[in-house]
Structure formats: structure tokens, C-alpha cells
mmCIF file of C-alpha atoms in Angstrom:
data_model
loop_
_atom_site.group_PDB
_atom_site.id
_atom_site.type_symbol
_atom_site.label_atom_id
_atom_site.label_comp_id
_atom_site.label_asym_id
_atom_site.label_seq_id
_atom_site.Cartn_x
_atom_site.Cartn_y
_atom_site.Cartn_z
ATOM 1 C CA UNK A 18 -19.652 1.582 -25.835
ATOM 2 C CA UNK A 19 -23.231 1.288 -24.620
ATOM 3 C CA UNK A 20 -25.159 -0.845 -22.183
ATOM 4 C CA UNK A 21 -28.283 -1.974 -24.008
ATOM 5 C CA UNK A 22 -31.299 -3.526 -22.260
ATOM 6 C CA UNK A 23 -32.519 -6.647 -24.014
ATOM 7 C CA UNK A 24 -35.092 -9.361 -23.284
ATOM 8 C CA UNK A 25 -33.627 -12.594 -21.984
ATOM 9 C CA UNK A 26 -33.966 -15.690 -24.129
ATOM 10 C CA UNK A 27 -36.946 -17.515 -22.617
ATOM 11 C CA UNK A 28 -35.147 -20.875 -22.704
ATOM 12 C CA UNK A 29 -31.600 -19.886 -21.777
ATOM 13 C CA UNK A 30 -31.553 -21.850 -18.522
ATOM 14 C CA UNK A 31 -32.587 -25.006 -20.378
ATOM 15 C CA UNK A 32 -29.822 -24.342 -22.901
ATOM 16 C CA UNK A 33 -27.341 -23.840 -20.065
ATOM 17 C CA UNK A 34 -28.299 -27.240 -18.656
ATOM 18 C CA UNK A 35 -28.113 -28.831 -22.122
ATOM 19 C CA UNK A 36 -24.610 -27.502 -22.736
ATOM 20 C CA UNK A 37 -23.221 -28.170 -19.261
ATOM 21 C CA UNK A 38 -23.144 -24.569 -18.008
ATOM 22 C CA UNK A 39 -23.608 -25.540 -14.366
ATOM 23 C CA UNK A 40 -22.318 -22.345 -12.747
ATOM 24 C CA UNK A 41 -24.584 -19.721 -14.353
ATOM 25 C CA UNK A 42 -25.885 -19.114 -10.820
ATOM 26 C CA UNK A 43 -23.486 -19.319 -7.879
ATOM 27 C CA UNK A 44 -24.358 -19.280 -4.190
ATOM 28 C CA UNK A 45 -27.878 -18.177 -5.086
ATOM 29 C CA UNK A 46 -26.667 -15.139 -7.038
ATOM 30 C CA UNK A 47 -26.842 -14.715 -10.832
ATOM 31 C CA UNK A 48 -23.458 -15.000 -12.526
ATOM 32 C CA UNK A 49 -24.487 -15.175 -16.189
ATOM 33 C CA UNK A 50 -26.830 -12.272 -17.021
ATOM 34 C CA UNK A 51 -28.521 -11.408 -20.311
ATOM 35 C CA UNK A 52 -31.113 -8.799 -19.406
ATOM 36 C CA UNK A 53 -28.678 -6.428 -21.142
ATOM 37 C CA UNK A 54 -25.589 -6.535 -23.335
ATOM 38 C CA UNK A 55 -22.660 -4.264 -24.060
ATOM 39 C CA UNK A 56 -22.580 -2.785 -27.536
ATOM 40 C CA UNK A 57 -19.333 -1.752 -29.224
ATOM 41 C CA UNK A 58 -18.465 -0.297 -32.592
ATOM 42 C CA UNK A 59 -15.953 -2.132 -34.744
ATOM 43 C CA UNK A 60 -13.466 0.725 -34.245
ATOM 44 C CA UNK A 61 -13.727 0.340 -30.462
ATOM 45 C CA UNK A 62 -13.114 -3.408 -30.660
ATOM 46 C CA UNK A 63 -10.139 -2.835 -32.932
ATOM 47 C CA UNK A 64 -8.722 -0.436 -30.329
ATOM 48 C CA UNK A 65 -9.047 -3.104 -27.609
ATOM 49 C CA UNK A 66 -7.525 -5.706 -29.933
ATOM 50 C CA UNK A 67 -4.527 -3.519 -30.835
ATOM 51 C CA UNK A 68 -3.905 -2.534 -27.200
ATOM 52 C CA UNK A 69 -4.113 -6.177 -26.105
ATOM 53 C CA UNK A 70 -1.583 -7.279 -28.716
ATOM 54 C CA UNK A 71 0.865 -4.522 -27.774
ATOM 55 C CA UNK A 72 0.484 -5.024 -24.021
ATOM 56 C CA UNK A 73 1.070 -8.749 -24.402
ATOM 57 C CA UNK A 74 4.339 -8.196 -26.266
ATOM 58 C CA UNK A 75 5.420 -5.714 -23.593
ATOM 59 C CA UNK A 76 4.676 -8.316 -20.916
ATOM 60 C CA UNK A 77 6.837 -10.868 -22.729
ATOM 61 C CA UNK A 78 9.711 -8.385 -22.661
ATOM 62 C CA UNK A 79 9.330 -8.245 -18.878
ATOM 63 C CA UNK A 80 9.624 -12.051 -18.722
ATOM 64 C CA UNK A 81 12.855 -11.894 -20.729
ATOM 65 C CA UNK A 82 14.251 -9.371 -18.243
ATOM 66 C CA UNK A 83 13.137 -11.228 -15.106
ATOM 67 C CA UNK A 84 14.541 -14.638 -16.061
ATOM 68 C CA UNK A 85 17.990 -13.029 -16.381
ATOM 69 C CA UNK A 86 17.921 -11.440 -12.916
ATOM 70 C CA UNK A 87 17.877 -13.053 -9.484
ATOM 71 C CA UNK A 88 16.980 -9.667 -8.008
ATOM 72 C CA UNK A 89 13.825 -9.522 -10.147
ATOM 73 C CA UNK A 90 13.058 -13.171 -9.364
ATOM 74 C CA UNK A 91 13.200 -12.087 -5.712
ATOM 75 C CA UNK A 92 10.785 -9.282 -6.509
ATOM 76 C CA UNK A 93 8.366 -11.831 -7.976
ATOM 77 C CA UNK A 94 8.823 -14.011 -4.879
ATOM 78 C CA UNK A 95 9.808 -17.024 -6.961
ATOM 79 C CA UNK A 96 11.554 -19.473 -4.604
ATOM 80 C CA UNK A 97 15.206 -20.159 -5.403
ATOM 81 C CA UNK A 98 14.673 -23.889 -5.909
ATOM 82 C CA UNK A 99 12.078 -23.158 -8.642
ATOM 83 C CA UNK A 100 13.977 -20.519 -10.609
ATOM 84 C CA UNK A 101 15.756 -22.868 -12.982
ATOM 85 C CA UNK A 102 12.395 -24.410 -13.884
ATOM 86 C CA UNK A 103 11.090 -20.936 -14.779
ATOM 87 C CA UNK A 104 14.218 -19.976 -16.726
ATOM 88 C CA UNK A 105 14.337 -23.231 -18.664
ATOM 89 C CA UNK A 106 10.649 -23.041 -19.551
ATOM 90 C CA UNK A 107 11.223 -19.607 -21.104
ATOM 91 C CA UNK A 108 14.551 -20.218 -22.809
ATOM 92 C CA UNK A 109 13.440 -23.525 -24.307
ATOM 93 C CA UNK A 110 10.304 -21.862 -25.703
ATOM 94 C CA UNK A 111 7.757 -23.979 -23.853
ATOM 95 C CA UNK A 112 4.421 -23.152 -25.510
ATOM 96 C CA UNK A 113 1.528 -21.415 -23.811
ATOM 97 C CA UNK A 114 -2.195 -21.779 -24.404
ATOM 98 C CA UNK A 115 -4.198 -18.707 -23.411
ATOM 99 C CA UNK A 116 -4.425 -15.660 -21.158
ATOM 100 C CA UNK A 117 -6.701 -12.731 -20.311
ATOM 101 C CA UNK A 118 -5.872 -9.084 -19.785
ATOM 102 C CA UNK A 119 -8.255 -7.134 -17.569
ATOM 103 C CA UNK A 120 -8.735 -3.641 -18.984
ATOM 104 C CA UNK A 121 -10.509 -0.465 -17.942
ATOM 105 C CA UNK A 122 -12.147 0.832 -21.127
ATOM 106 C CA UNK A 123 -15.034 3.213 -21.732
ATOM 107 C CA UNK A 124 -14.999 3.278 -25.541
ATOM 108 C CA UNK A 125 -13.446 6.779 -25.577
ATOM 109 C CA UNK A 126 -10.123 6.837 -23.689
ATOM 110 C CA UNK A 127 -7.329 4.304 -24.387
ATOM 111 C CA UNK A 128 -7.753 0.936 -22.630
ATOM 112 C CA UNK A 129 -5.738 0.711 -19.403
ATOM 113 C CA UNK A 130 -4.198 -2.532 -18.128
ATOM 114 C CA UNK A 131 -5.400 -3.439 -14.639
ATOM 115 C CA UNK A 132 -3.751 -6.868 -14.460
ATOM 116 C CA UNK A 133 -2.689 -9.894 -16.488
ATOM 117 C CA UNK A 134 -4.419 -13.229 -15.834
ATOM 118 C CA UNK A 135 -1.873 -15.350 -17.645
ATOM 119 C CA UNK A 136 -1.724 -18.514 -15.563
ATOM 120 C CA UNK A 137 -5.225 -19.603 -14.492
ATOM 121 C CA UNK A 138 -7.798 -17.368 -16.215
ATOM 122 C CA UNK A 139 -11.439 -18.372 -15.853
ATOM 123 C CA UNK A 140 -14.691 -17.027 -17.407
ATOM 124 C CA UNK A 141 -13.498 -18.805 -20.567
ATOM 125 C CA UNK A 142 -16.482 -21.044 -21.342
ATOM 126 C CA UNK A 143 -18.989 -18.228 -21.029
ATOM 127 C CA UNK A 144 -16.809 -15.902 -23.160
ATOM 128 C CA UNK A 145 -15.910 -18.432 -25.848
ATOM 129 C CA UNK A 146 -19.093 -20.468 -26.185
ATOM 130 C CA UNK A 147 -22.172 -19.353 -24.277
ATOM 131 C CA UNK A 148 -22.129 -15.682 -25.285
ATOM 132 C CA UNK A 149 -21.702 -16.709 -28.953
ATOM 133 C CA UNK A 150 -24.754 -18.951 -28.599
ATOM 134 C CA UNK A 151 -26.579 -15.938 -27.097
ATOM 135 C CA UNK A 152 -25.627 -13.803 -30.127
ATOM 136 C CA UNK A 153 -26.904 -16.376 -32.641
ATOM 137 C CA UNK A 154 -30.155 -16.847 -30.720
ATOM 138 C CA UNK A 155 -30.825 -13.107 -30.337
ATOM 139 C CA UNK A 156 -30.215 -12.462 -34.040
ATOM 140 C CA UNK A 157 -32.523 -15.359 -34.946
ATOM 141 C CA UNK A 158 -35.185 -13.964 -32.586
ATOM 142 C CA UNK A 159 -34.937 -10.505 -34.181
ATOM 143 C CA UNK A 160 -33.709 -8.906 -30.939
ATOM 144 C CA UNK A 161 -30.404 -7.941 -32.583
ATOM 145 C CA UNK A 162 -29.905 -6.848 -36.210
ATOM 146 C CA UNK A 163 -28.688 -9.479 -38.718
ATOM 147 C CA UNK A 164 -25.347 -7.696 -39.090
ATOM 148 C CA UNK A 165 -24.605 -7.813 -35.339
ATOM 149 C CA UNK A 166 -21.260 -9.486 -34.599
ATOM 150 C CA UNK A 167 -19.043 -10.313 -31.635
ATOM 151 C CA UNK A 168 -15.293 -10.125 -30.990
ATOM 152 C CA UNK A 169 -15.019 -13.850 -30.456
ATOM 153 C CA UNK A 170 -12.935 -16.423 -32.282
ATOM 154 C CA UNK A 171 -11.879 -17.982 -28.988
ATOM 155 C CA UNK A 172 -13.207 -21.481 -29.554
ATOM 156 C CA UNK A 173 -11.765 -21.933 -33.044
ATOM 157 C CA UNK A 174 -8.423 -20.486 -31.880
ATOM 158 C CA UNK A 175 -8.318 -22.859 -28.893
ATOM 159 C CA UNK A 176 -9.018 -25.888 -31.089
ATOM 160 C CA UNK A 177 -6.392 -24.745 -33.591
ATOM 161 C CA UNK A 178 -3.872 -24.219 -30.775
ATOM 162 C CA UNK A 179 -4.451 -27.706 -29.395
ATOM 163 C CA UNK A 180 -4.012 -29.111 -32.916
ATOM 164 C CA UNK A 181 -0.763 -27.157 -33.185
ATOM 165 C CA UNK A 182 0.466 -28.470 -29.830
ATOM 166 C CA UNK A 183 -0.137 -31.990 -31.145
ATOM 167 C CA UNK A 184 1.330 -31.527 -34.640
ATOM 168 C CA UNK A 185 4.196 -29.083 -34.093
ATOM 169 C CA UNK A 186 5.092 -29.531 -30.438
ATOM 170 C CA UNK A 187 4.571 -33.287 -30.226
ATOM 171 C CA UNK A 188 1.948 -33.328 -27.460
ATOM 172 C CA UNK A 189 0.445 -36.750 -26.889
ATOM 173 C CA UNK A 190 -1.984 -37.632 -24.105
ATOM 174 C CA UNK A 191 -2.933 -34.413 -22.305
ATOM 175 C CA UNK A 192 -3.902 -34.642 -18.663
ATOM 176 C CA UNK A 193 -5.993 -31.795 -17.257
ATOM 177 C CA UNK A 194 -6.404 -30.912 -13.606
ATOM 178 C CA UNK A 195 -7.900 -28.356 -11.246
ATOM 179 C CA UNK A 196 -8.803 -27.757 -7.634
ATOM 180 C CA UNK A 197 -11.574 -30.065 -6.418
ATOM 181 C CA UNK A 198 -14.068 -27.655 -4.831
ATOM 182 C CA UNK A 199 -14.900 -25.189 -7.619
ATOM 183 C CA UNK A 200 -17.695 -25.756 -10.133
ATOM 184 C CA UNK A 201 -16.380 -22.872 -12.214
ATOM 185 C CA UNK A 202 -12.855 -24.315 -12.417
ATOM 186 C CA UNK A 203 -14.201 -27.765 -13.272
ATOM 187 C CA UNK A 204 -16.441 -26.266 -15.969
ATOM 188 C CA UNK A 205 -13.508 -24.345 -17.466
ATOM 189 C CA UNK A 206 -11.334 -27.463 -17.574
ATOM 190 C CA UNK A 207 -14.155 -29.563 -19.057
ATOM 191 C CA UNK A 208 -14.559 -26.999 -21.825
ATOM 192 C CA UNK A 209 -10.820 -27.041 -22.587
ATOM 193 C CA UNK A 210 -10.906 -30.843 -22.566
ATOM 194 C CA UNK A 211 -13.678 -30.737 -25.181
ATOM 195 C CA UNK A 212 -11.645 -28.321 -27.333
ATOM 196 C CA UNK A 213 -8.551 -30.534 -27.077
ATOM 197 C CA UNK A 214 -10.531 -33.618 -28.082
ATOM 198 C CA UNK A 215 -12.053 -31.699 -31.004
ATOM 199 C CA UNK A 216 -8.462 -31.090 -32.141
ATOM 200 C CA UNK A 217 -7.692 -34.814 -31.974
ATOM 201 C CA UNK A 218 -5.695 -34.646 -28.760
ATOM 202 C CA UNK A 219 -6.477 -37.491 -26.325
ATOM 203 C CA UNK A 220 -7.214 -36.308 -22.764
ATOM 204 C CA UNK A 221 -7.600 -37.538 -19.201
ATOM 205 C CA UNK A 222 -8.957 -35.540 -16.257
ATOM 206 C CA UNK A 223 -7.981 -35.845 -12.608
ATOM 207 C CA UNK A 224 -8.134 -33.506 -9.637
ATOM 208 C CA UNK A 225 -4.904 -31.896 -8.469
ATOM 209 C CA UNK A 226 -4.901 -33.891 -5.215
ATOM 210 C CA UNK A 227 -5.085 -37.154 -7.198
ATOM 211 C CA UNK A 228 -1.702 -36.671 -8.880
ATOM 212 C CA UNK A 229 0.801 -39.223 -7.624
ATOM 213 C CA UNK A 230 4.587 -39.468 -7.608
ATOM 214 C CA UNK A 231 6.205 -42.463 -9.307
ATOM 215 C CA UNK A 232 9.393 -44.273 -8.310
ATOM 216 C CA UNK A 233 11.477 -42.297 -10.799
ATOM 217 C CA UNK A 234 10.143 -38.926 -9.698
ATOM 218 C CA UNK A 235 7.544 -38.694 -12.454
ATOM 219 C CA UNK A 236 3.997 -37.523 -11.798
ATOM 220 C CA UNK A 237 1.339 -40.189 -12.356
ATOM 221 C CA UNK A 238 -2.444 -40.419 -12.692
ATOM 222 C CA UNK A 239 -4.909 -42.740 -10.968
ATOM 223 C CA UNK A 240 -4.032 -45.559 -13.409
ATOM 224 C CA UNK A 241 -0.305 -45.055 -12.707
ATOM 225 C CA UNK A 242 0.198 -43.632 -16.181
ATOM 226 C CA UNK A 243 3.104 -41.195 -16.356
ATOM 227 C CA UNK A 244 1.908 -37.609 -16.892
ATOM 228 C CA UNK A 245 3.915 -36.092 -19.737
ATOM 229 C CA UNK A 246 1.685 -33.122 -20.649
ATOM 230 C CA UNK A 247 -0.460 -31.405 -18.039
ATOM 231 C CA UNK A 248 -2.881 -28.497 -18.213
ATOM 232 C CA UNK A 249 -3.388 -27.189 -14.687
ATOM 233 C CA UNK A 250 -5.963 -24.684 -13.556
ATOM 234 C CA UNK A 251 -3.923 -24.283 -10.404
ATOM 235 C CA UNK A 252 -1.600 -21.344 -9.696
ATOM 236 C CA UNK A 253 2.159 -21.621 -9.980
ATOM 237 C CA UNK A 254 2.618 -19.637 -6.771
ATOM 238 C CA UNK A 255 0.730 -22.391 -4.912
ATOM 239 C CA UNK A 256 2.753 -25.143 -6.581
ATOM 240 C CA UNK A 257 6.072 -23.425 -5.817
ATOM 241 C CA UNK A 258 5.267 -23.533 -2.107
ATOM 242 C CA UNK A 259 4.016 -27.086 -1.759
ATOM 243 C CA UNK A 260 5.913 -30.157 -0.661
ATOM 244 C CA UNK A 261 6.312 -31.601 -4.157
ATOM 245 C CA UNK A 262 7.784 -28.343 -5.549
ATOM 246 C CA UNK A 263 11.267 -29.843 -5.310
ATOM 247 C CA UNK A 264 10.115 -32.507 -7.826
ATOM 248 C CA UNK A 265 8.771 -30.072 -10.449
ATOM 249 C CA UNK A 266 12.001 -29.574 -12.364
ATOM 250 C CA UNK A 267 12.823 -33.268 -12.784
ATOM 251 C CA UNK A 268 9.320 -34.639 -13.374
ATOM 252 C CA UNK A 269 9.579 -34.320 -17.164
ATOM 253 C CA UNK A 270 6.197 -32.629 -17.501
ATOM 254 C CA UNK A 271 5.312 -30.113 -20.192
ATOM 255 C CA UNK A 272 3.002 -27.711 -18.426
ATOM 256 C CA UNK A 273 0.142 -25.641 -19.701
ATOM 257 C CA UNK A 274 0.571 -22.971 -18.636
ATOM 258 C CA UNK A 275 4.410 -23.106 -18.653
ATOM 259 C CA UNK A 276 6.350 -22.005 -15.571
ATOM 260 C CA UNK A 277 7.354 -18.671 -17.134
ATOM 261 C CA UNK A 278 3.701 -17.633 -16.819
ATOM 262 C CA UNK A 279 4.371 -17.324 -13.063
ATOM 263 C CA UNK A 280 5.995 -13.976 -13.905
ATOM 264 C CA UNK A 281 3.067 -12.657 -15.934
ATOM 265 C CA UNK A 282 0.375 -13.630 -13.423
ATOM 266 C CA UNK A 283 2.272 -11.844 -10.658
ATOM 267 C CA UNK A 284 1.321 -8.242 -9.766
ATOM 268 C CA UNK A 285 5.057 -7.448 -9.674
ATOM 269 C CA UNK A 286 4.564 -7.282 -13.439
ATOM 270 C CA UNK A 287 2.754 -3.940 -13.084
ATOM 271 C CA UNK A 288 5.597 -1.800 -11.664
ATOM 272 C CA UNK A 289 8.067 -3.589 -13.938
ATOM 273 C CA UNK A 290 5.988 -2.659 -16.976
ATOM 274 C CA UNK A 291 5.739 0.967 -15.834
ATOM 275 C CA UNK A 292 9.513 1.118 -15.326
ATOM 276 C CA UNK A 293 10.232 -0.363 -18.771
ATOM 277 C CA UNK A 294 7.507 1.556 -20.631
ATOM 278 C CA UNK A 295 6.906 4.775 -18.651
ATOM 279 C CA UNK A 296 3.888 6.854 -19.645
ATOM 280 C CA UNK A 297 2.660 4.259 -22.132
ATOM 281 C CA UNK A 298 -0.967 5.142 -22.987
ATOM 282 C CA UNK A 299 -2.248 1.670 -22.035
ATOM 283 C CA UNK A 300 -0.472 1.509 -18.664
ATOM 284 C CA UNK A 301 -1.196 3.008 -15.262
ATOM 285 C CA UNK A 302 1.607 4.266 -12.983
ATOM 286 C CA UNK A 303 2.560 1.387 -10.659
ATOM 287 C CA UNK A 304 5.239 0.900 -8.016
ATOM 288 C CA UNK A 305 6.361 -1.566 -5.382
ATOM 289 C CA UNK A 306 4.760 -0.454 -2.137
ATOM 290 C CA UNK A 307 8.009 -0.802 -0.156
ATOM 291 C CA UNK A 308 9.999 1.453 -2.512
ATOM 292 C CA UNK A 309 10.053 5.218 -2.766
ATOM 293 C CA UNK A 310 7.649 6.397 -5.454
ATOM 294 C CA UNK A 311 5.846 9.581 -6.479
ATOM 295 C CA UNK A 312 2.807 10.325 -4.325
ATOM 296 C CA UNK A 313 -0.529 9.146 -5.705
ATOM 297 C CA UNK A 314 -3.708 10.847 -4.562
ATOM 298 C CA UNK A 315 -6.037 8.036 -5.673
ATOM 299 C CA UNK A 316 -4.553 4.549 -5.813
ATOM 300 C CA UNK A 317 -5.094 0.791 -5.495
ATOM 301 C CA UNK A 318 -3.004 -1.504 -3.287
ATOM 302 C CA UNK A 319 -2.697 -5.064 -4.611
ATOM 303 C CA UNK A 320 -0.879 -8.128 -3.232
ATOM 304 C CA UNK A 321 1.521 -9.830 -5.634
ATOM 305 C CA UNK A 322 -0.573 -13.019 -5.674
ATOM 306 C CA UNK A 323 -4.116 -11.697 -5.324
ATOM 307 C CA UNK A 324 -6.941 -13.507 -7.133
ATOM 308 C CA UNK A 325 -10.594 -12.601 -7.667
ATOM 309 C CA UNK A 326 -10.065 -9.192 -6.030
ATOM 310 C CA UNK A 327 -8.873 -10.657 -2.691
ATOM 311 C CA UNK A 328 -6.967 -8.312 -0.338
ATOM 312 C CA UNK A 329 -7.226 -5.388 -2.751
ATOM 313 C CA UNK A 330 -7.824 -1.914 -1.282
ATOM 314 C CA UNK A 331 -8.653 1.438 -2.880
ATOM 315 C CA UNK A 332 -7.525 4.684 -1.252
ATOM 316 C CA UNK A 333 -8.132 8.361 -1.931
ATOM 317 C CA UNK A 334 -6.200 11.027 -0.047
ATOM 318 C CA UNK A 335 -5.262 8.459 2.576
ATOM 319 C CA UNK A 336 -8.849 7.301 3.168
ATOM 320 C CA UNK A 337 -9.812 3.718 2.345
ATOM 321 C CA UNK A 338 -12.763 3.662 -0.067
ATOM 322 C CA UNK A 339 -13.051 -0.083 -0.684
ATOM 323 C CA UNK A 340 -11.470 -3.323 0.511
ATOM 324 C CA UNK A 341 -11.881 -7.071 -0.069
ATOM 325 C CA UNK A 342 -10.682 -9.541 2.568
ATOM 326 C CA UNK A 343 -8.613 -12.576 1.663
ATOM 327 C CA UNK A 344 -5.548 -14.721 2.382
ATOM 328 C CA UNK A 345 -2.902 -12.728 0.488
ATOM 329 C CA UNK A 346 -0.501 -9.921 1.274
ATOM 330 C CA UNK A 347 2.465 -11.389 3.148
ATOM 331 C CA UNK A 348 4.347 -11.794 -0.138
ATOM 332 C CA UNK A 349 4.407 -8.030 -0.706
ATOM 333 C CA UNK A 350 2.237 -5.358 -2.306
ATOM 334 C CA UNK A 351 2.186 -3.065 -5.307
ATOM 335 C CA UNK A 352 0.561 0.340 -5.660
ATOM 336 C CA UNK A 353 -1.216 1.253 -8.897
ATOM 337 C CA UNK A 354 -2.840 4.539 -9.796
ATOM 338 C CA UNK A 355 -6.615 4.275 -9.549
ATOM 339 C CA UNK A 356 -8.418 4.452 -12.879
ATOM 340 C CA UNK A 357 -12.227 4.611 -12.777
ATOM 341 C CA UNK A 358 -14.112 1.784 -14.423
ATOM 342 C CA UNK A 359 -16.982 2.940 -16.632
ATOM 343 C CA UNK A 360 -20.224 3.011 -14.666
ATOM 344 C CA UNK A 361 -23.633 2.143 -16.076
ATOM 345 C CA UNK A 362 -26.500 2.670 -13.658
ATOM 346 C CA UNK A 363 -25.267 1.353 -10.312
ATOM 347 C CA UNK A 364 -22.607 -0.991 -11.719
ATOM 348 C CA UNK A 365 -18.999 -0.818 -12.871
ATOM 349 C CA UNK A 366 -17.731 -2.881 -15.804
ATOM 350 C CA UNK A 367 -14.318 -4.348 -16.635
ATOM 351 C CA UNK A 368 -13.271 -5.747 -20.030
ATOM 352 C CA UNK A 369 -11.534 -9.125 -20.120
ATOM 353 C CA UNK A 370 -9.540 -9.307 -23.354
ATOM 354 C CA UNK A 371 -8.521 -12.832 -24.346
ATOM 355 C CA UNK A 372 -5.472 -14.145 -26.198
ATOM 356 C CA UNK A 373 -4.831 -17.631 -27.545
ATOM 357 C CA UNK A 374 -1.365 -18.495 -28.880
ATOM 358 C CA UNK A 375 -0.344 -14.829 -28.359
ATOM 359 C CA UNK A 376 -3.191 -13.535 -30.570
ATOM 360 C CA UNK A 377 -6.096 -11.388 -29.287
ATOM 361 C CA UNK A 378 -9.327 -13.217 -30.075
ATOM 362 C CA UNK A 379 -12.226 -12.313 -27.796
ATOM 363 C CA UNK A 380 -13.783 -10.305 -24.994
ATOM 364 C CA UNK A 381 -15.857 -10.957 -21.896
ATOM 365 C CA UNK A 382 -17.377 -8.276 -19.678
ATOM 366 C CA UNK A 383 -17.868 -8.448 -15.912
ATOM 367 C CA UNK A 384 -20.105 -6.138 -13.945
ATOM 368 C CA UNK A 385 -20.231 -5.373 -10.230
ATOM 369 C CA UNK A 386 -21.896 -2.829 -7.972
ATOM 370 C CA UNK A 387 -18.633 -2.632 -6.011
ATOM 371 C CA UNK A 388 -15.479 -0.894 -7.207
ATOM 372 C CA UNK A 389 -13.439 -4.120 -6.993
ATOM 373 C CA UNK A 390 -14.332 -6.919 -9.443
ATOM 374 C CA UNK A 391 -14.605 -10.283 -7.644
ATOM 375 C CA UNK A 392 -15.304 -13.952 -8.394
ATOM 376 C CA UNK A 393 -19.097 -13.506 -8.326
ATOM 377 C CA UNK A 394 -19.148 -10.354 -10.479
ATOM 378 C CA UNK A 395 -21.792 -10.777 -13.179
ATOM 379 C CA UNK A 396 -20.880 -11.776 -16.741
ATOM 380 C CA UNK A 397 -22.654 -9.942 -19.568
ATOM 381 C CA UNK A 398 -22.456 -10.728 -23.312
ATOM 382 C CA UNK A 399 -21.389 -8.161 -25.897
ATOM 383 C CA UNK A 400 -22.042 -7.377 -29.515
ATOM 384 C CA UNK A 401 -20.512 -5.288 -32.294
ATOM 385 C CA UNK A 402 -22.881 -2.988 -34.170
ATOM 386 C CA UNK A 403 -21.539 -0.289 -36.465
#
């Protein structure tokens, strides 16, 4: 695994505008960066792919255990009135779309799971589409060798999954929604809408605050159409705590992602994985902060519901080394052994390993000068050579 300096494409900003990549720069800071790329060998990518597949299956075993236990539902802070929704979604086999595992990987040691973004993962468009465009352009310009490749079948897998949801699972009109005030979320949902339409699935978009409640308890759109299938880039833990949460079970909606993903996107997953699969080479020791556990010299404290690095702290020998403020923490915390991210120059890098329909199918890399990866951490493309 190498960080390779590379000239930027002279016209990449025009291409970003042409293809609707509106959030390549956020708050005046570069988000998409291509002054360098990360270079992997095929063997390294295969190691990430194999670890991702195995970790995902291990995570599904945790879901099976949690849905059978009120005590573990408590641990995940799933409200009692929402538990049957979660259980039913799992036991009836409600289909999922995609997820992303965040891994610490240096190309030498086994990849280590940092967390599972299974409910509302972003950085999808840039991983699936824009970095592939970068690869094609750089090969054509002679900046990368003709045999250069990329671990990236994300777009074709997404389109195939949407086609499968239509043909095998009977999905009709798919509504898609997200929070109103995020260009990145809107861009992610627009990209998924394009993939669904490419698969022949009709779609409608509306913001989450535009969803209405019909007379029979069904959710409706702005035209008073009943919402039967809904992709939501909006976290389950938020939905479980809002006024309409009592209506979720009876609304008749098939959700993407399904309610059982609320277990996977919860940091309670980490100590549960360590308990079920102790000393697994792709896991880090993790424990609930309020339970007795072996002492850790260097560790990370994470809230159960943290997103984009919020409220995460890093400690060494009792001294706080790094911290990000945020709104989380009251729900409880987990402690995970610190594992250093590979450092190139003055920046640390984390590997986002993507799955669609339970199959590993792509990578995206995020870089930050801070130890904790956050929402504005820079995205860099990757290539496979050798």
C-alpha cells in the first residue's frame, strides 16, 4: 500500500459540475482530492475483500443473537415500542441494500474493523462513480499504466440489486428521502435514485420532513401517494425517538435500510463481536464502558450512536490525546483498543470497504491530519497495480 503523488486532471472540476458532484469542496475546504492516489497490489485488495466478507457474516450473527434477547436490545438502546419492528424485519428477511465497513489497514497487517456503517453510509457517489471516472481518465492520459485497475464494481452491483428488489422482492415505486440541510446526503440519494431508475425501478424523492401520515396510519408523499417502499438516508436511532415512531410498525413500509440495520450501525456491535469472536484477527478488543473489562493502555471511547467522529475520544495511559465534540454520549459508551491508522506524511488514512447485497465490491479512502476521521476528511482515489 503506497501513497503515490499524481498530477490532477486539469478539467476535473468541470467534470464534477457536469456529473452533479456538488460537494467536492465543502465549507471552503477540499473534500475530493486527486493530487495523489493510494496504490494497492491485487493480493492486498483480496485481503481486504476476504476480511470484509467474513466480518459482515460475523456481524449478521450478532443481529441474530440480539433480536432474540431483550437484554441485548437494551444494550443497543432500542426502545421497547420499536423492538417488534426490528425483530420482524430480521425474521421476515427484509432485504438490505448496502453498507460500509471502516477498516484500519496498512497493506501488511490484517485489516482491523473500526466500525460498521450499515444504516446511512455516505461517500458512495465518489467511491462508486467519480473515482472510477478518475481511473479511466488517468489511464487515458498516460498518468497510470494501461493495466491499472480499481476494486470497484459498486455501481453495477447497486443497479443489479435494485433490479433484484424489483424482480424478486416485488418492489414497485421507490421513494427516497434524506435530511434537508446536507448537500452530501442529497447527492448520495440522487446517485442511488439514478441507479434505481437505471434498473427500471420508478422513484420519487422527498425530504424527510415532507413525509405525511394518512388516515389509515400509512406514510404519504406530497401528492398523498401511499409510501410502500422507502430508502431513507436518515438514522434509525433518530426515527426510534421521534413522535411518529409509534406508527413505524403499522405503516406497511418496506424500508431500505431495514430496521435490523439499527443493530449493525450501533457501536454496541463492537463489544458484542469481541465477545462472540474473541481474538479474531480482524477485530479489536472492545467492551461496554460501564462494565468491568481488562485494562487498556491505549484506547478509544465511542458513543453508541456517534456519527462522523462526533464525541469520540482517544486516551493513552489516562491522558486524552484527541477529542471531537458533538451531541452524542448520553446513550452509553464503548471502549475499543486503539489501533494506529497508517500515516503518510502528515495524514492518517482509513479504508472504507463497501458491500452491496452482502457482497464486498469496492473501496474508498479518507485522509485526515487528525487521528479521528470526520465528515470533512478528504477522499482520495485508489488503484490496483501489481
